[in-house]
């Protein structure tokens, strides 16, 4: 990252850190925390989907695995939050490898459907493996997260915890994608043939992207479990996977900032459409259709296009 | 044994519905190499329209089938004109991006349609009116509800009609030509925009009849599409995605496989069957049973 | 066939069928270090298929491909690239939605020891390596005249510039053997001359070149040796002057010239 990027990063994190001090109500902080969690998931998904060009409609499954792993470990075995978090990420990574390797040869619609199928199988497991997952009722009273004796039991404290995780996740993600190493993902998307001709191991690259994304989804899932303190299979259905994908597309697939903007827009769009009551999802669907037609590059992509046009006109 | 025969009859009826959804998928995949993720919602609309037309307006069952097919086809055509064509035009040079935008746009459509249905017909499941003889068909201790015959029969007739339409009519031939090679078809005078409209219309109509038939066997609810989309897609993959015959074979096979699992193992695992078959086929035979595996040249 | 010592690339008895049709049959030739060797022949003669087999994109039915003491047959394309064999593509395979710089950065990673984790944590090794790569990229884009376009999208370059970028990108892998597949297709005479100079410059920097080309003028001027193929078979192999006189070559070309 350049000095300018670092400056922006510190500015945004500090600005967000001030939010709880402005007397923001707990619900608003909860929503903002959710934006952070979605941003973590979709940073990973953007690497797979926006940069490497592999679709996944099953990421709710990794999110669920993270949430359940940490939830069960901390609640039933009394493990500390850190252990739950590490286990959540590790299990999501293992599952990512198990799914990622066989799905290497699938593309496009086939991959989309295969990932949906996988997601549904995980959801069925959550519903039917009752003595571990609590079945359809899920798991409640998940402990507040605690680190080194400090318990994050207020909306403020949880917000700061999630802000920290999001900021670190962002740093690693941005470092990767702004490095020369990051170009190999786009190379695989644009021309797998040429990438191979330049010495890039295409399969390995795809798996790296996929596993990176499942690690992020697992991490976000664990945060989600401890933020809500209640998880049930309903929160991890196909609609949630679709939601993740939409965030990436609406934000701008293959743009660094897309997941952040997309998460904020989608979460707040949904919140603000709630005033429309029964009509809210109807309008949401409509907005999506319109966005695809008029903003195919997403918010960040379209903004970049405008800026570059404006610069060219001035030059 | 009786149980198995009983379940096989159910399997055939459900399988014929799967076959119709698979056909709905295959029609668009064949022509445009695109999957319409809103297929499930068009299916759901079919079920609701069937109920409205028979219960509220009082159409006979077969008239309701035809009216539903036509009405939902029109919605399919509208979708093509409003949501698909602008995307296709704007991103024709970026096939990868187009693909993803179509997936997202069709997801938007399905959210829209699902919630529209919820507003119109309510969130609760709606039972199909009793239009069939409540006395089931009985033979040697086997009991088969009359609607099963209707469902299988209507599906068969529709598949036959689709075949005649594609093989025998002027429009059908144009569609086939466009599906094979768009540029050549255009040179031969086929209007590609018209062909695309027809493709979405036909796909929507077939899916809608599938929904109506499932409605006739059980009931309609706003989220029913999602459950059947994946089953229909699995059926299409089993037979060979893009192949008309494959869709039919795959549909029946999946229906039978599910009912046999219910008969001999447990109904809890009924849905696992489809997903497991989907993953196995995608992994080991992605071109399905009827299509030859293609060797791609670099 | 001449199988002298010190050959950089040695192809022997190479054959490939597609659905029963022989694309390449029993082709053998060698390329010595520091040579520019051209592979010519009518369309459909099997030249690109030979390239695809050397670089691992097709697997040969029979034959062997020895490169610097290694058997390339059976290796995956990215492994062959890492051994020092790079190529350009007949129909241009740039990373279209990346800048010129991005395209070059991909290729610079061919021998990079940087790992995913190091890139995520931006270790000192990553920073050092990226500075080195930036210098290398600057030298290479200077050599192909793309300095000004470093920040432009690959898809927005002119056709000739895209071809030159492909050559620079292949060079950036640190290749010792460069396979150029019709580098002047669709170019103006002035641009062809640029490619000619570029090829000589590349050769003088110690890189061996195997070239598929239809522009005979260029082939005759640049090649140390010419291999002629027709209908999947090698029909001649020699210096430009010999090839010019070869009766079979004339026949192959005149036979398809109409």
PDB file of N, CA and C in Angstrom, chain A residues 49 53 55 57 101-103 105-106 108-118 120-121 124 128 193 238 242 245-246 249 253 270 278-279 281-286 288-289 292-297, chain B residues 25 33-35 37 79 82-83 86-87 90-91 94 97 99-101 103-105 107-109 111-113 115-116 119 226 229-230 233 237 241 268 271-272 275-276 278-279 282-284 286 298:
ATOM      1  N   UNK A  49     -14.617 -14.722  -6.792  1.00  0.00           N
ATOM      2  CA  UNK A  49     -15.620 -14.503  -7.818  1.00  0.00           C
ATOM      3  C   UNK A  49     -15.259 -13.305  -8.700  1.00  0.00           C
ATOM      4  N   UNK A  53     -12.827 -15.222 -10.971  1.00  0.00           N
ATOM      5  CA  UNK A  53     -13.858 -15.584 -11.937  1.00  0.00           C
ATOM      6  C   UNK A  53     -14.573 -16.898 -11.677  1.00  0.00           C
ATOM      7  N   UNK A  55     -17.606 -18.731  -9.718  1.00  0.00           N
ATOM      8  CA  UNK A  55     -18.819 -18.384  -8.981  1.00  0.00           C
ATOM      9  C   UNK A  55     -19.005 -19.328  -7.791  1.00  0.00           C
ATOM     10  N   UNK A  57     -22.268 -20.095  -5.036  1.00  0.00           N
ATOM     11  CA  UNK A  57     -23.552 -19.788  -4.410  1.00  0.00           C
ATOM     12  C   UNK A  57     -23.719 -20.658  -3.167  1.00  0.00           C
ATOM     13  N   UNK A 101     -11.278 -28.612  -4.310  1.00  0.00           N
ATOM     14  CA  UNK A 101     -10.477 -29.448  -5.205  1.00  0.00           C
ATOM     15  C   UNK A 101     -11.343 -30.190  -6.230  1.00  0.00           C
ATOM     16  N   UNK A 102     -12.415 -30.878  -5.791  1.00  0.00           N
ATOM     17  CA  UNK A 102     -13.223 -31.546  -6.818  1.00  0.00           C
ATOM     18  C   UNK A 102     -13.951 -30.585  -7.752  1.00  0.00           C
ATOM     19  N   UNK A 103     -14.258 -29.357  -7.287  1.00  0.00           N
ATOM     20  CA  UNK A 103     -15.047 -28.492  -8.175  1.00  0.00           C
ATOM     21  C   UNK A 103     -14.161 -27.697  -9.138  1.00  0.00           C
ATOM     22  N   UNK A 105     -12.885 -28.567 -11.871  1.00  0.00           N
ATOM     23  CA  UNK A 105     -13.147 -28.738 -13.296  1.00  0.00           C
ATOM     24  C   UNK A 105     -14.507 -28.185 -13.724  1.00  0.00           C
ATOM     25  N   UNK A 106     -15.255 -27.623 -12.765  1.00  0.00           N
ATOM     26  CA  UNK A 106     -16.556 -27.069 -13.123  1.00  0.00           C
ATOM     27  C   UNK A 106     -16.448 -25.575 -13.365  1.00  0.00           C
ATOM     28  N   UNK A 108     -18.907 -21.853 -14.567  1.00  0.00           N
ATOM     29  CA  UNK A 108     -20.163 -21.172 -14.890  1.00  0.00           C
ATOM     30  C   UNK A 108     -21.363 -21.746 -14.159  1.00  0.00           C
ATOM     31  N   UNK A 109     -22.416 -22.021 -14.935  1.00  0.00           N
ATOM     32  CA  UNK A 109     -23.672 -22.477 -14.350  1.00  0.00           C
ATOM     33  C   UNK A 109     -23.505 -23.797 -13.602  1.00  0.00           C
ATOM     34  N   UNK A 110     -22.655 -24.655 -14.105  1.00  0.00           N
ATOM     35  CA  UNK A 110     -22.432 -25.948 -13.445  1.00  0.00           C
ATOM     36  C   UNK A 110     -21.865 -25.725 -12.048  1.00  0.00           C
ATOM     37  N   UNK A 111     -20.880 -24.834 -11.974  1.00  0.00           N
ATOM     38  CA  UNK A 111     -20.264 -24.539 -10.682  1.00  0.00           C
ATOM     39  C   UNK A 111     -21.294 -23.893  -9.757  1.00  0.00           C
ATOM     40  N   UNK A 112     -22.101 -22.985 -10.319  1.00  0.00           N
ATOM     41  CA  UNK A 112     -23.123 -22.307  -9.516  1.00  0.00           C
ATOM     42  C   UNK A 112     -24.040 -23.340  -8.873  1.00  0.00           C
ATOM     43  N   UNK A 113     -24.503 -24.280  -9.686  1.00  0.00           N
ATOM     44  CA  UNK A 113     -25.455 -25.267  -9.179  1.00  0.00           C
ATOM     45  C   UNK A 113     -24.788 -26.233  -8.199  1.00  0.00           C
ATOM     46  N   UNK A 114     -23.549 -26.628  -8.498  1.00  0.00           N
ATOM     47  CA  UNK A 114     -22.850 -27.548  -7.598  1.00  0.00           C
ATOM     48  C   UNK A 114     -22.678 -26.900  -6.231  1.00  0.00           C
ATOM     49  N   UNK A 115     -22.355 -25.599  -6.222  1.00  0.00           N
ATOM     50  CA  UNK A 115     -22.154 -24.943  -4.935  1.00  0.00           C
ATOM     51  C   UNK A 115     -23.485 -24.781  -4.194  1.00  0.00           C
ATOM     52  N   UNK A 116     -24.567 -24.570  -4.946  1.00  0.00           N
ATOM     53  CA  UNK A 116     -25.889 -24.529  -4.298  1.00  0.00           C
ATOM     54  C   UNK A 116     -26.168 -25.890  -3.653  1.00  0.00           C
ATOM     55  N   UNK A 117     -25.901 -26.939  -4.417  1.00  0.00           N
ATOM     56  CA  UNK A 117     -26.153 -28.291  -3.902  1.00  0.00           C
ATOM     57  C   UNK A 117     -25.377 -28.545  -2.629  1.00  0.00           C
ATOM     58  N   UNK A 118     -24.111 -28.134  -2.612  1.00  0.00           N
ATOM     59  CA  UNK A 118     -23.283 -28.314  -1.419  1.00  0.00           C
ATOM     60  C   UNK A 118     -23.867 -27.531  -0.240  1.00  0.00           C
ATOM     61  N   UNK A 120     -26.921 -26.667   0.291  1.00  0.00           N
ATOM     62  CA  UNK A 120     -28.143 -27.295   0.784  1.00  0.00           C
ATOM     63  C   UNK A 120     -27.838 -28.519   1.637  1.00  0.00           C
ATOM     64  N   UNK A 121     -26.802 -29.262   1.238  1.00  0.00           N
ATOM     65  CA  UNK A 121     -26.437 -30.449   2.021  1.00  0.00           C
ATOM     66  C   UNK A 121     -25.988 -30.024   3.416  1.00  0.00           C
ATOM     67  N   UNK A 124     -28.987 -29.085   5.408  1.00  0.00           N
ATOM     68  CA  UNK A 124     -29.727 -30.269   5.866  1.00  0.00           C
ATOM     69  C   UNK A 124     -29.047 -30.908   7.068  1.00  0.00           C
ATOM     70  N   UNK A 128     -30.710 -31.661  10.600  1.00  0.00           N
ATOM     71  CA  UNK A 128     -30.955 -33.052  11.013  1.00  0.00           C
ATOM     72  C   UNK A 128     -29.975 -33.617  12.038  1.00  0.00           C
ATOM     73  N   UNK A 193      -5.373 -19.874 -20.113  1.00  0.00           N
ATOM     74  CA  UNK A 193      -4.381 -20.407 -21.043  1.00  0.00           C
ATOM     75  C   UNK A 193      -3.080 -19.597 -20.952  1.00  0.00           C
ATOM     76  N   UNK A 238     -29.877 -20.701   1.226  1.00  0.00           N
ATOM     77  CA  UNK A 238     -29.439 -20.252  -0.092  1.00  0.00           C
ATOM     78  C   UNK A 238     -29.541 -18.732  -0.240  1.00  0.00           C
ATOM     79  N   UNK A 242     -26.817 -16.103  -1.753  1.00  0.00           N
ATOM     80  CA  UNK A 242     -27.159 -15.186  -2.837  1.00  0.00           C
ATOM     81  C   UNK A 242     -26.863 -13.754  -2.405  1.00  0.00           C
ATOM     82  N   UNK A 245     -23.271 -12.924  -2.746  1.00  0.00           N
ATOM     83  CA  UNK A 245     -22.905 -12.722  -4.146  1.00  0.00           C
ATOM     84  C   UNK A 245     -23.384 -11.354  -4.634  1.00  0.00           C
ATOM     85  N   UNK A 246     -24.608 -10.997  -4.225  1.00  0.00           N
ATOM     86  CA  UNK A 246     -25.158  -9.716  -4.646  1.00  0.00           C
ATOM     87  C   UNK A 246     -24.322  -8.561  -4.112  1.00  0.00           C
ATOM     88  N   UNK A 249     -21.442  -8.131  -6.375  1.00  0.00           N
ATOM     89  CA  UNK A 249     -21.799  -7.598  -7.690  1.00  0.00           C
ATOM     90  C   UNK A 249     -22.239  -6.142  -7.587  1.00  0.00           C
ATOM     91  N   UNK A 253     -17.698  -6.163  -8.727  1.00  0.00           N
ATOM     92  CA  UNK A 253     -16.860  -7.361  -8.658  1.00  0.00           C
ATOM     93  C   UNK A 253     -15.484  -7.061  -9.233  1.00  0.00           C
ATOM     94  N   UNK A 270     -31.620  -2.727   2.714  1.00  0.00           N
ATOM     95  CA  UNK A 270     -32.618  -3.612   3.313  1.00  0.00           C
ATOM     96  C   UNK A 270     -33.263  -2.964   4.527  1.00  0.00           C
ATOM     97  N   UNK A 278     -44.507  -4.949   3.585  1.00  0.00           N
ATOM     98  CA  UNK A 278     -44.643  -6.129   2.721  1.00  0.00           C
ATOM     99  C   UNK A 278     -44.021  -5.926   1.347  1.00  0.00           C
ATOM    100  N   UNK A 279     -43.864  -4.670   0.959  1.00  0.00           N
ATOM    101  CA  UNK A 279     -43.366  -4.425  -0.390  1.00  0.00           C
ATOM    102  C   UNK A 279     -41.835  -4.403  -0.442  1.00  0.00           C
ATOM    103  N   UNK A 281     -39.174  -6.488  -0.076  1.00  0.00           N
ATOM    104  CA  UNK A 281     -38.379  -7.413  -0.888  1.00  0.00           C
ATOM    105  C   UNK A 281     -38.738  -7.310  -2.369  1.00  0.00           C
ATOM    106  N   UNK A 282     -39.997  -6.960  -2.625  1.00  0.00           N
ATOM    107  CA  UNK A 282     -40.427  -6.765  -4.009  1.00  0.00           C
ATOM    108  C   UNK A 282     -39.586  -5.659  -4.656  1.00  0.00           C
ATOM    109  N   UNK A 283     -39.484  -4.549  -3.930  1.00  0.00           N
ATOM    110  CA  UNK A 283     -38.711  -3.406  -4.436  1.00  0.00           C
ATOM    111  C   UNK A 283     -37.223  -3.773  -4.519  1.00  0.00           C
ATOM    112  N   UNK A 284     -36.753  -4.537  -3.526  1.00  0.00           N
ATOM    113  CA  UNK A 284     -35.356  -4.961  -3.512  1.00  0.00           C
ATOM    114  C   UNK A 284     -35.022  -5.754  -4.786  1.00  0.00           C
ATOM    115  N   UNK A 285     -35.891  -6.685  -5.122  1.00  0.00           N
ATOM    116  CA  UNK A 285     -35.684  -7.476  -6.346  1.00  0.00           C
ATOM    117  C   UNK A 285     -35.640  -6.597  -7.577  1.00  0.00           C
ATOM    118  N   UNK A 286     -36.556  -5.636  -7.599  1.00  0.00           N
ATOM    119  CA  UNK A 286     -36.637  -4.727  -8.734  1.00  0.00           C
ATOM    120  C   UNK A 286     -35.361  -3.890  -8.858  1.00  0.00           C
ATOM    121  N   UNK A 288     -32.430  -4.635  -7.863  1.00  0.00           N
ATOM    122  CA  UNK A 288     -31.357  -5.495  -8.369  1.00  0.00           C
ATOM    123  C   UNK A 288     -31.397  -5.597  -9.877  1.00  0.00           C
ATOM    124  N   UNK A 289     -32.591  -5.862 -10.412  1.00  0.00           N
ATOM    125  CA  UNK A 289     -32.709  -6.014 -11.861  1.00  0.00           C
ATOM    126  C   UNK A 289     -32.260  -4.737 -12.557  1.00  0.00           C
ATOM    127  N   UNK A 292     -28.413  -4.239 -12.440  1.00  0.00           N
ATOM    128  CA  UNK A 292     -27.671  -5.075 -13.374  1.00  0.00           C
ATOM    129  C   UNK A 292     -27.657  -4.452 -14.764  1.00  0.00           C
ATOM    130  N   UNK A 293     -28.786  -3.816 -15.127  1.00  0.00           N
ATOM    131  CA  UNK A 293     -28.862  -3.229 -16.465  1.00  0.00           C
ATOM    132  C   UNK A 293     -28.051  -1.929 -16.526  1.00  0.00           C
ATOM    133  N   UNK A 294     -28.197  -1.084 -15.502  1.00  0.00           N
ATOM    134  CA  UNK A 294     -27.600   0.245 -15.603  1.00  0.00           C
ATOM    135  C   UNK A 294     -26.232   0.363 -14.942  1.00  0.00           C
ATOM    136  N   UNK A 295     -25.887  -0.563 -14.083  1.00  0.00           N
ATOM    137  CA  UNK A 295     -24.601  -0.475 -13.403  1.00  0.00           C
ATOM    138  C   UNK A 295     -23.922  -1.840 -13.356  1.00  0.00           C
ATOM    139  N   UNK A 296     -23.627  -2.388 -14.519  1.00  0.00           N
ATOM    140  CA  UNK A 296     -23.096  -3.758 -14.516  1.00  0.00           C
ATOM    141  C   UNK A 296     -21.739  -3.875 -13.821  1.00  0.00           C
ATOM    142  N   UNK A 297     -21.039  -2.755 -13.671  1.00  0.00           N
ATOM    143  CA  UNK A 297     -19.734  -2.834 -13.011  1.00  0.00           C
ATOM    144  C   UNK A 297     -19.854  -2.614 -11.514  1.00  0.00           C
TER     145      UNK A 297
ATOM    146  N   UNK B  25     -35.055 -25.556 -18.147  1.00  0.00           N
ATOM    147  CA  UNK B  25     -33.631 -25.204 -18.083  1.00  0.00           C
ATOM    148  C   UNK B  25     -32.948 -25.455 -19.422  1.00  0.00           C
ATOM    149  N   UNK B  33     -26.935 -20.755 -23.732  1.00  0.00           N
ATOM    150  CA  UNK B  33     -25.947 -21.156 -22.747  1.00  0.00           C
ATOM    151  C   UNK B  33     -26.115 -20.373 -21.441  1.00  0.00           C
ATOM    152  N   UNK B  34     -27.350 -20.047 -21.118  1.00  0.00           N
ATOM    153  CA  UNK B  34     -27.630 -19.317 -19.886  1.00  0.00           C
ATOM    154  C   UNK B  34     -28.632 -20.107 -19.057  1.00  0.00           C
ATOM    155  N   UNK B  35     -28.459 -20.021 -17.732  1.00  0.00           N
ATOM    156  CA  UNK B  35     -29.445 -20.624 -16.847  1.00  0.00           C
ATOM    157  C   UNK B  35     -30.335 -19.525 -16.319  1.00  0.00           C
ATOM    158  N   UNK B  37     -32.287 -18.419 -13.471  1.00  0.00           N
ATOM    159  CA  UNK B  37     -32.512 -18.764 -12.069  1.00  0.00           C
ATOM    160  C   UNK B  37     -33.932 -18.419 -11.623  1.00  0.00           C
ATOM    161  N   UNK B  79     -39.774 -10.802 -19.603  1.00  0.00           N
ATOM    162  CA  UNK B  79     -38.497 -10.851 -18.900  1.00  0.00           C
ATOM    163  C   UNK B  79     -37.345 -10.715 -19.891  1.00  0.00           C
ATOM    164  N   UNK B  82     -37.203  -7.043 -21.085  1.00  0.00           N
ATOM    165  CA  UNK B  82     -36.886  -6.011 -20.099  1.00  0.00           C
ATOM    166  C   UNK B  82     -35.537  -6.249 -19.429  1.00  0.00           C
ATOM    167  N   UNK B  83     -35.283  -7.492 -19.030  1.00  0.00           N
ATOM    168  CA  UNK B  83     -34.108  -7.740 -18.191  1.00  0.00           C
ATOM    169  C   UNK B  83     -32.963  -8.409 -18.944  1.00  0.00           C
ATOM    170  N   UNK B  86     -31.279  -6.060 -22.630  1.00  0.00           N
ATOM    171  CA  UNK B  86     -30.347  -4.934 -22.381  1.00  0.00           C
ATOM    172  C   UNK B  86     -28.995  -5.415 -21.855  1.00  0.00           C
ATOM    173  N   UNK B  87     -29.017  -6.427 -20.993  1.00  0.00           N
ATOM    174  CA  UNK B  87     -27.762  -6.971 -20.462  1.00  0.00           C
ATOM    175  C   UNK B  87     -26.951  -7.609 -21.570  1.00  0.00           C
ATOM    176  N   UNK B  90     -25.419  -4.951 -23.842  1.00  0.00           N
ATOM    177  CA  UNK B  90     -24.376  -4.119 -23.249  1.00  0.00           C
ATOM    178  C   UNK B  90     -23.106  -4.907 -22.957  1.00  0.00           C
ATOM    179  N   UNK B  91     -23.220  -6.225 -22.771  1.00  0.00           N
ATOM    180  CA  UNK B  91     -22.063  -7.007 -22.335  1.00  0.00           C
ATOM    181  C   UNK B  91     -21.711  -8.130 -23.295  1.00  0.00           C
ATOM    182  N   UNK B  94     -18.253  -9.375 -23.327  1.00  0.00           N
ATOM    183  CA  UNK B  94     -17.708  -9.911 -22.079  1.00  0.00           C
ATOM    184  C   UNK B  94     -18.523 -11.127 -21.634  1.00  0.00           C
ATOM    185  N   UNK B  97     -18.636 -11.865 -17.818  1.00  0.00           N
ATOM    186  CA  UNK B  97     -19.396 -10.931 -17.007  1.00  0.00           C
ATOM    187  C   UNK B  97     -20.885 -11.060 -17.295  1.00  0.00           C
ATOM    188  N   UNK B  99     -22.555 -13.610 -18.122  1.00  0.00           N
ATOM    189  CA  UNK B  99     -23.049 -14.794 -17.435  1.00  0.00           C
ATOM    190  C   UNK B  99     -23.420 -14.472 -15.988  1.00  0.00           C
ATOM    191  N   UNK B 100     -22.518 -13.784 -15.305  1.00  0.00           N
ATOM    192  CA  UNK B 100     -22.736 -13.472 -13.897  1.00  0.00           C
ATOM    193  C   UNK B 100     -23.868 -12.461 -13.727  1.00  0.00           C
ATOM    194  N   UNK B 101     -23.911 -11.471 -14.632  1.00  0.00           N
ATOM    195  CA  UNK B 101     -24.979 -10.476 -14.545  1.00  0.00           C
ATOM    196  C   UNK B 101     -26.336 -11.128 -14.767  1.00  0.00           C
ATOM    197  N   UNK B 103     -27.104 -14.205 -14.085  1.00  0.00           N
ATOM    198  CA  UNK B 103     -27.427 -14.949 -12.866  1.00  0.00           C
ATOM    199  C   UNK B 103     -28.001 -13.987 -11.822  1.00  0.00           C
ATOM    200  N   UNK B 104     -27.337 -12.835 -11.628  1.00  0.00           N
ATOM    201  CA  UNK B 104     -27.806 -11.890 -10.613  1.00  0.00           C
ATOM    202  C   UNK B 104     -29.152 -11.286 -11.001  1.00  0.00           C
ATOM    203  N   UNK B 105     -29.305 -10.964 -12.282  1.00  0.00           N
ATOM    204  CA  UNK B 105     -30.553 -10.361 -12.722  1.00  0.00           C
ATOM    205  C   UNK B 105     -31.705 -11.347 -12.564  1.00  0.00           C
ATOM    206  N   UNK B 107     -31.808 -13.714 -10.408  1.00  0.00           N
ATOM    207  CA  UNK B 107     -32.060 -13.816  -8.970  1.00  0.00           C
ATOM    208  C   UNK B 107     -32.939 -12.654  -8.522  1.00  0.00           C
ATOM    209  N   UNK B 108     -32.638 -11.445  -9.028  1.00  0.00           N
ATOM    210  CA  UNK B 108     -33.476 -10.282  -8.726  1.00  0.00           C
ATOM    211  C   UNK B 108     -34.916 -10.539  -9.157  1.00  0.00           C
ATOM    212  N   UNK B 109     -35.078 -11.087 -10.359  1.00  0.00           N
ATOM    213  CA  UNK B 109     -36.408 -11.405 -10.857  1.00  0.00           C
ATOM    214  C   UNK B 109     -37.112 -12.383  -9.930  1.00  0.00           C
ATOM    215  N   UNK B 111     -36.597 -12.919  -6.721  1.00  0.00           N
ATOM    216  CA  UNK B 111     -37.003 -12.266  -5.466  1.00  0.00           C
ATOM    217  C   UNK B 111     -38.276 -11.452  -5.711  1.00  0.00           C
ATOM    218  N   UNK B 112     -38.296 -10.742  -6.821  1.00  0.00           N
ATOM    219  CA  UNK B 112     -39.445  -9.913  -7.166  1.00  0.00           C
ATOM    220  C   UNK B 112     -40.710 -10.766  -7.300  1.00  0.00           C
ATOM    221  N   UNK B 113     -40.614 -11.820  -8.093  1.00  0.00           N
ATOM    222  CA  UNK B 113     -41.798 -12.646  -8.350  1.00  0.00           C
ATOM    223  C   UNK B 113     -42.286 -13.340  -7.075  1.00  0.00           C
ATOM    224  N   UNK B 115     -42.033 -12.335  -4.022  1.00  0.00           N
ATOM    225  CA  UNK B 115     -42.722 -11.409  -3.134  1.00  0.00           C
ATOM    226  C   UNK B 115     -44.004 -10.890  -3.744  1.00  0.00           C
ATOM    227  N   UNK B 116     -44.037 -10.799  -5.080  1.00  0.00           N
ATOM    228  CA  UNK B 116     -45.285 -10.428  -5.734  1.00  0.00           C
ATOM    229  C   UNK B 116     -46.336 -11.490  -5.438  1.00  0.00           C
ATOM    230  N   UNK B 119     -47.672 -11.183  -1.982  1.00  0.00           N
ATOM    231  CA  UNK B 119     -48.627 -10.086  -1.824  1.00  0.00           C
ATOM    232  C   UNK B 119     -49.987 -10.448  -2.410  1.00  0.00           C
ATOM    233  N   UNK B 226     -37.778 -22.517  -5.312  1.00  0.00           N
ATOM    234  CA  UNK B 226     -36.399 -22.840  -4.934  1.00  0.00           C
ATOM    235  C   UNK B 226     -36.205 -24.342  -4.758  1.00  0.00           C
ATOM    236  N   UNK B 229     -36.222 -25.981  -8.303  1.00  0.00           N
ATOM    237  CA  UNK B 229     -35.193 -25.556  -9.240  1.00  0.00           C
ATOM    238  C   UNK B 229     -34.012 -26.520  -9.222  1.00  0.00           C
ATOM    239  N   UNK B 230     -33.548 -26.812  -8.024  1.00  0.00           N
ATOM    240  CA  UNK B 230     -32.352 -27.638  -7.923  1.00  0.00           C
ATOM    241  C   UNK B 230     -32.644 -29.074  -8.376  1.00  0.00           C
ATOM    242  N   UNK B 233     -32.827 -28.960 -12.112  1.00  0.00           N
ATOM    243  CA  UNK B 233     -31.488 -28.823 -12.680  1.00  0.00           C
ATOM    244  C   UNK B 233     -30.743 -30.157 -12.593  1.00  0.00           C
ATOM    245  N   UNK B 237     -29.058 -32.231 -15.587  1.00  0.00           N
ATOM    246  CA  UNK B 237     -27.665 -32.661 -15.615  1.00  0.00           C
ATOM    247  C   UNK B 237     -27.577 -34.180 -15.805  1.00  0.00           C
ATOM    248  N   UNK B 241     -27.425 -31.698 -19.789  1.00  0.00           N
ATOM    249  CA  UNK B 241     -27.956 -30.331 -19.834  1.00  0.00           C
ATOM    250  C   UNK B 241     -27.953 -29.826 -21.267  1.00  0.00           C
ATOM    251  N   UNK B 268     -36.608 -38.957   5.091  1.00  0.00           N
ATOM    252  CA  UNK B 268     -35.720 -37.880   5.532  1.00  0.00           C
ATOM    253  C   UNK B 268     -34.637 -37.630   4.481  1.00  0.00           C
ATOM    254  N   UNK B 271     -34.472 -35.606  -0.065  1.00  0.00           N
ATOM    255  CA  UNK B 271     -33.859 -34.453  -0.715  1.00  0.00           C
ATOM    256  C   UNK B 271     -32.357 -34.609  -0.898  1.00  0.00           C
ATOM    257  N   UNK B 272     -31.736 -35.389  -0.014  1.00  0.00           N
ATOM    258  CA  UNK B 272     -30.294 -35.620  -0.135  1.00  0.00           C
ATOM    259  C   UNK B 272     -29.990 -36.325  -1.455  1.00  0.00           C
ATOM    260  N   UNK B 275     -29.394 -33.893  -4.327  1.00  0.00           N
ATOM    261  CA  UNK B 275     -28.149 -33.125  -4.227  1.00  0.00           C
ATOM    262  C   UNK B 275     -26.936 -34.027  -4.412  1.00  0.00           C
ATOM    263  N   UNK B 276     -27.026 -35.222  -3.843  1.00  0.00           N
ATOM    264  CA  UNK B 276     -25.902 -36.148  -3.984  1.00  0.00           C
ATOM    265  C   UNK B 276     -25.736 -36.537  -5.449  1.00  0.00           C
ATOM    266  N   UNK B 278     -26.628 -34.816  -7.993  1.00  0.00           N
ATOM    267  CA  UNK B 278     -26.117 -33.637  -8.701  1.00  0.00           C
ATOM    268  C   UNK B 278     -24.595 -33.575  -8.594  1.00  0.00           C
ATOM    269  N   UNK B 279     -24.103 -33.707  -7.361  1.00  0.00           N
ATOM    270  CA  UNK B 279     -22.650 -33.581  -7.168  1.00  0.00           C
ATOM    271  C   UNK B 279     -21.917 -34.733  -7.849  1.00  0.00           C
ATOM    272  N   UNK B 282     -22.008 -34.136 -11.659  1.00  0.00           N
ATOM    273  CA  UNK B 282     -21.134 -33.022 -12.048  1.00  0.00           C
ATOM    274  C   UNK B 282     -19.676 -33.460 -11.996  1.00  0.00           C
ATOM    275  N   UNK B 283     -19.371 -34.301 -11.019  1.00  0.00           N
ATOM    276  CA  UNK B 283     -17.990 -34.708 -10.838  1.00  0.00           C
ATOM    277  C   UNK B 283     -17.554 -35.736 -11.875  1.00  0.00           C
ATOM    278  N   UNK B 284     -18.409 -36.738 -12.081  1.00  0.00           N
ATOM    279  CA  UNK B 284     -17.950 -37.871 -12.884  1.00  0.00           C
ATOM    280  C   UNK B 284     -18.530 -37.922 -14.293  1.00  0.00           C
ATOM    281  N   UNK B 286     -20.329 -34.917 -16.149  1.00  0.00           N
ATOM    282  CA  UNK B 286     -21.032 -33.640 -16.254  1.00  0.00           C
ATOM    283  C   UNK B 286     -21.849 -33.500 -17.524  1.00  0.00           C
ATOM    284  N   UNK B 298      -7.799 -27.030 -27.010  1.00  0.00           N
ATOM    285  CA  UNK B 298      -7.357 -25.730 -26.482  1.00  0.00           C
ATOM    286  C   UNK B 298      -7.486 -24.666 -27.564  1.00  0.00           C
TER     287      UNK B 298
END
